[in-house]
């Protein structure tokens, strides 16, 4: 089986009084429209990894994520579609197994292995990974978020698509694990500036992760990570942040979610007000999907379902 994808994804011009005032041109790269289930950067990063699984003869894929992880959700569906068994190493308690995200993961056949936070922190250590490989000998292990060097080429296709769609000076994206921005930097050139908006509170970790992924890269693209728009940390936001995201969503008529792209758009409009972009700039905002996460947020009553574009999937998978 294969996944029917809408690629290249649409590039949507947006209008807003502030854009006219600042004399900039802005588009949104609508990777949320790639596929109704497995959209955005999650598919971009997974595609090369899953092809490698097939080529290497692996019959199973093991990866990591939180209980509401977009990556886990996407991996479960992709594995189901491509005939690969999947295992999710989940940070949290087994009681999360019936939430919106993990119900669907189980529906698509993913086996869940719950671990505590101290164990989860070992996910990048070689000894722990060796133990996992022994436990799942026929599996390929993919890091959290799918962010490894294989993922860079899949994400880099965004650059080649954009070069055929428009001339751009700046490309902005949300950053969670570093794989998406690393892929963009790797594929871009000196003419493009790549700005990443960190969605987690961190002190140099993401910069190091990005540099690690780029260690073999010959790219000379300019890039910068902005750490002041995390809204309190990963998965966190205040009522005032949600209100601002909703205002942007309604003004642009583009569905957002508060974990990643909501923070991206808040950052962009603040940077615009602070004149971070010269007049005449051509700017692209990368919508990385992740709208399935709205189901879990609504389930936990962290957002009001009627205000957001919560996916029209059943509330439970099985």
XYZ file of C-alpha atoms in Angstrom:
318
model
C 0.000 0.000 0.000
C 1.052 3.615 -0.463
C 0.005 6.961 0.948
C -1.706 9.320 -1.504
C -0.084 12.692 -0.874
C -0.861 16.158 -2.214
C 2.663 17.217 -3.113
C 3.964 19.772 -3.696
C 1.871 21.417 -1.008
C -0.029 24.606 -1.761
C 1.524 28.031 -1.281
C -1.101 30.485 -0.033
C -0.652 34.241 -0.152
C -2.029 35.984 2.919
C -3.350 39.485 3.428
C -3.347 41.514 6.640
C -3.244 45.254 7.329
C 0.125 44.925 9.059
C 1.670 43.321 5.977
C 0.616 46.271 3.844
C 1.867 48.700 6.494
C 5.276 47.022 6.667
C 5.379 46.525 2.882
C 6.230 42.821 2.892
C 4.870 39.893 0.908
C 3.925 36.772 2.858
C 2.896 33.264 1.901
C 2.073 30.186 3.961
C 3.441 26.855 2.765
C 0.419 24.675 3.555
C 2.058 21.385 4.500
C -0.999 20.775 6.682
C -2.800 19.959 3.422
C -0.428 17.169 2.322
C -2.747 14.490 3.709
C -5.754 14.553 6.073
C -4.035 12.255 8.603
C -0.270 12.221 8.060
C 0.487 15.817 7.200
C 3.216 18.373 7.530
C 6.760 17.853 8.637
C 5.954 14.495 10.225
C 5.588 12.864 6.825
C 8.522 14.821 5.395
C 10.793 13.387 8.111
C 9.331 9.893 8.134
C 9.360 9.192 4.400
C 13.100 8.520 3.994
C 13.244 6.630 7.283
C 10.460 4.265 6.273
C 11.984 3.705 2.835
C 15.227 2.781 4.610
C 13.310 0.297 6.751
C 12.010 -1.420 3.633
C 15.433 -1.386 1.954
C 17.145 -2.815 5.036
C 14.578 -5.563 5.431
C 13.265 -4.295 8.765
C 9.734 -5.375 9.518
C 9.207 -3.165 12.552
C 9.802 0.456 13.525
C 10.393 1.693 17.073
C 10.254 5.369 17.997
C 9.648 7.738 20.886
C 7.105 10.370 21.852
C 4.842 11.862 24.461
C 1.297 10.711 25.028
C -0.081 13.287 22.543
C 2.769 13.122 20.017
C 2.093 14.081 16.397
C 5.084 11.938 15.420
C 3.691 8.828 17.128
C 0.292 9.396 15.506
C 1.869 9.800 12.050
C 4.213 6.837 12.459
C 1.373 4.531 13.467
C -0.669 5.436 10.387
C 2.316 5.285 8.026
C 3.385 1.914 9.390
C -0.157 0.565 9.032
C -0.363 1.796 5.434
C 3.089 0.511 4.437
C 2.837 -2.863 6.151
C 5.341 -2.180 8.916
C 4.742 -3.068 12.561
C 5.247 -0.097 14.876
C 6.157 0.305 18.529
C 5.869 3.574 20.426
C 8.036 4.201 23.485
C 5.721 6.592 25.283
C 6.660 9.017 28.040
C 3.829 8.725 30.562
C 1.440 6.365 32.257
C -0.553 3.501 30.658
C -3.775 5.374 31.445
C -2.952 7.635 28.470
C -3.520 4.709 26.095
C -7.156 5.710 25.585
C -6.526 9.363 24.755
C -7.292 10.816 21.306
C -3.805 10.320 19.868
C -2.899 6.931 21.293
C -6.334 5.434 20.653
C -5.706 6.049 16.981
C -2.140 4.735 17.230
C -3.498 1.491 18.698
C -6.235 1.394 16.070
C -3.536 1.393 13.391
C -1.745 -1.473 15.154
C 0.959 0.305 17.120
C 2.136 -1.419 20.287
C 2.717 0.986 23.164
C 5.476 0.696 25.753
C 5.078 3.249 28.554
C 8.169 4.459 30.443
C 8.755 6.992 33.196
C 10.497 10.301 32.590
C 13.897 9.150 33.865
C 13.868 6.195 31.471
C 12.640 8.360 28.618
C 15.609 10.687 29.059
C 17.863 7.776 28.034
C 16.372 7.700 24.527
C 19.524 9.029 22.845
C 22.064 7.008 24.848
C 23.747 4.169 22.982
C 23.469 1.619 25.800
C 19.707 2.144 26.094
C 19.289 1.970 22.310
C 21.266 -1.284 22.209
C 18.937 -2.758 24.823
C 15.932 -1.699 22.743
C 17.473 -3.247 19.638
C 17.885 -6.529 21.516
C 14.268 -6.346 22.653
C 13.090 -5.615 19.090
C 15.707 -7.337 16.881
C 13.813 -6.908 13.605
C 13.187 -3.202 14.128
C 14.702 0.029 12.909
C 14.837 2.622 15.696
C 13.900 6.183 14.728
C 14.587 9.056 17.158
C 11.951 11.253 18.760
C 10.191 13.410 16.205
C 11.828 11.452 13.370
C 14.722 13.908 13.492
C 17.845 12.255 12.102
C 20.045 12.686 9.041
C 17.749 10.561 6.887
C 14.962 13.029 7.590
C 16.901 15.997 6.232
C 16.430 15.098 2.567
C 12.684 14.711 2.973
C 12.379 18.109 4.605
C 14.770 19.605 2.058
C 12.216 18.949 -0.675
C 10.305 21.917 0.738
C 13.076 24.205 -0.522
C 13.039 22.774 -4.045
C 9.237 23.054 -4.126
C 9.344 26.665 -2.947
C 11.960 27.622 -5.528
C 9.472 26.577 -8.208
C 6.585 28.383 -6.515
C 7.970 31.820 -5.594
C 11.047 33.908 -4.860
C 11.573 34.202 -1.116
C 14.057 35.818 1.220
C 12.951 34.401 4.583
C 11.501 31.052 5.596
C 10.122 30.672 9.131
C 9.219 27.411 10.848
C 8.437 26.145 14.369
C 11.173 24.042 15.977
C 10.591 21.166 18.401
C 13.284 18.547 17.840
C 15.461 20.308 15.256
C 14.985 18.011 12.270
C 12.779 20.279 10.193
C 14.924 23.381 10.409
C 18.089 21.323 9.864
C 16.611 19.923 6.659
C 15.689 23.407 5.468
C 19.141 24.797 6.249
C 20.764 21.841 4.544
C 18.807 22.405 1.311
C 18.822 26.211 1.199
C 21.570 28.526 0.028
C 23.039 31.903 0.910
C 20.140 33.741 -0.711
C 17.702 32.432 1.902
C 17.492 33.141 5.612
C 15.952 30.395 7.748
C 14.376 31.505 11.044
C 13.317 28.886 13.582
C 10.832 29.557 16.374
C 11.541 27.316 19.360
C 8.350 25.915 20.885
C 10.120 24.775 24.040
C 11.977 26.550 26.778
C 15.606 25.569 26.347
C 19.141 26.800 26.890
C 21.200 25.922 23.855
C 19.954 22.333 23.488
C 18.235 22.908 20.157
C 21.164 24.825 18.689
C 23.406 21.871 19.544
C 20.922 19.390 18.103
C 20.674 21.333 14.855
C 24.452 21.601 14.554
C 24.759 17.863 15.201
C 22.360 17.090 12.366
C 24.253 19.462 10.076
C 27.729 18.155 10.900
C 28.259 16.700 7.398
C 26.473 19.500 5.602
C 28.165 21.871 3.172
C 25.227 24.290 3.368
C 25.961 27.973 3.730
C 22.374 29.023 4.428
C 21.978 31.693 7.080
C 19.841 30.647 10.014
C 18.809 31.817 13.459
C 16.791 30.302 16.286
C 14.446 32.530 18.306
C 13.847 31.296 21.850
C 11.486 33.923 23.270
C 8.179 32.704 21.791
C 7.696 29.370 23.561
C 4.716 30.715 25.596
C 5.990 29.036 28.770
C 7.508 25.846 27.347
C 6.656 22.796 25.296
C 2.939 22.096 25.313
C 2.300 25.210 27.378
C 0.393 28.381 26.602
C -1.658 30.975 28.442
C -5.190 32.162 27.719
C -3.765 35.349 26.236
C -1.659 33.265 23.839
C -4.688 31.225 22.749
C -6.685 34.392 22.178
C -3.953 35.845 20.006
C -3.688 32.624 18.002
C -7.437 32.548 17.462
C -7.403 36.154 16.256
C -4.679 35.296 13.743
C -6.445 32.111 12.669
C -9.710 33.950 12.067
C -8.044 36.867 10.300
C -6.124 34.626 7.887
C -8.680 31.802 7.637
C -5.901 29.245 8.159
C -6.320 26.522 10.826
C -3.724 26.669 13.591
C -2.879 24.669 16.702
C -1.225 26.110 19.835
C 1.701 23.685 20.160
C 3.692 24.619 17.065
C 2.195 26.780 14.327
C 0.251 28.983 16.715
C 3.538 29.991 18.320
C 5.096 30.474 14.875
C 2.406 32.960 13.845
C 2.571 34.839 17.158
C 6.328 35.154 16.682
C 6.021 36.311 13.086
C 3.571 39.120 13.801
C 5.640 40.293 16.767
C 8.814 40.280 14.649
C 6.934 42.171 11.961
C 5.913 44.851 14.451
C 9.545 45.146 15.546
C 10.709 45.669 11.943
C 12.765 42.487 11.754
C 12.148 42.275 7.996
C 13.217 44.950 5.490
C 10.575 46.540 3.278
C 9.959 44.505 0.159
C 10.875 41.219 1.819
C 9.327 38.011 0.531
C 8.521 35.788 3.496
C 7.247 32.217 3.716
C 5.776 30.693 6.884
C 5.884 26.889 6.979
C 2.689 25.347 8.323
C 3.931 22.026 9.697
C 0.523 20.431 10.246
C -0.009 18.811 13.635
C -3.720 19.583 13.681
C -4.468 16.130 15.097
C -3.092 17.468 18.379
C -6.203 19.593 18.722
C -8.154 16.424 19.504
C -6.108 15.756 22.622
C -6.210 19.384 23.726
C -9.991 19.469 23.377
C -10.276 16.143 25.183
C -8.326 17.609 28.115
C -10.406 20.800 27.911
C -7.335 22.929 27.324
C -9.057 24.485 24.323
C -12.703 25.016 23.403
C -13.485 22.668 20.527
C -15.916 25.050 18.861
C -13.186 27.695 18.457
C -10.671 25.474 16.668
C -10.563 23.282 13.571
C -10.483 20.027 15.514
C -10.072 17.158 12.999
C -13.287 15.360 12.115
C -12.006 11.982 13.289
C -13.941 9.904 15.802
C -12.942 10.633 19.390
C -11.555 7.141 19.919
C -9.865 4.637 17.693
C -10.666 1.388 19.492
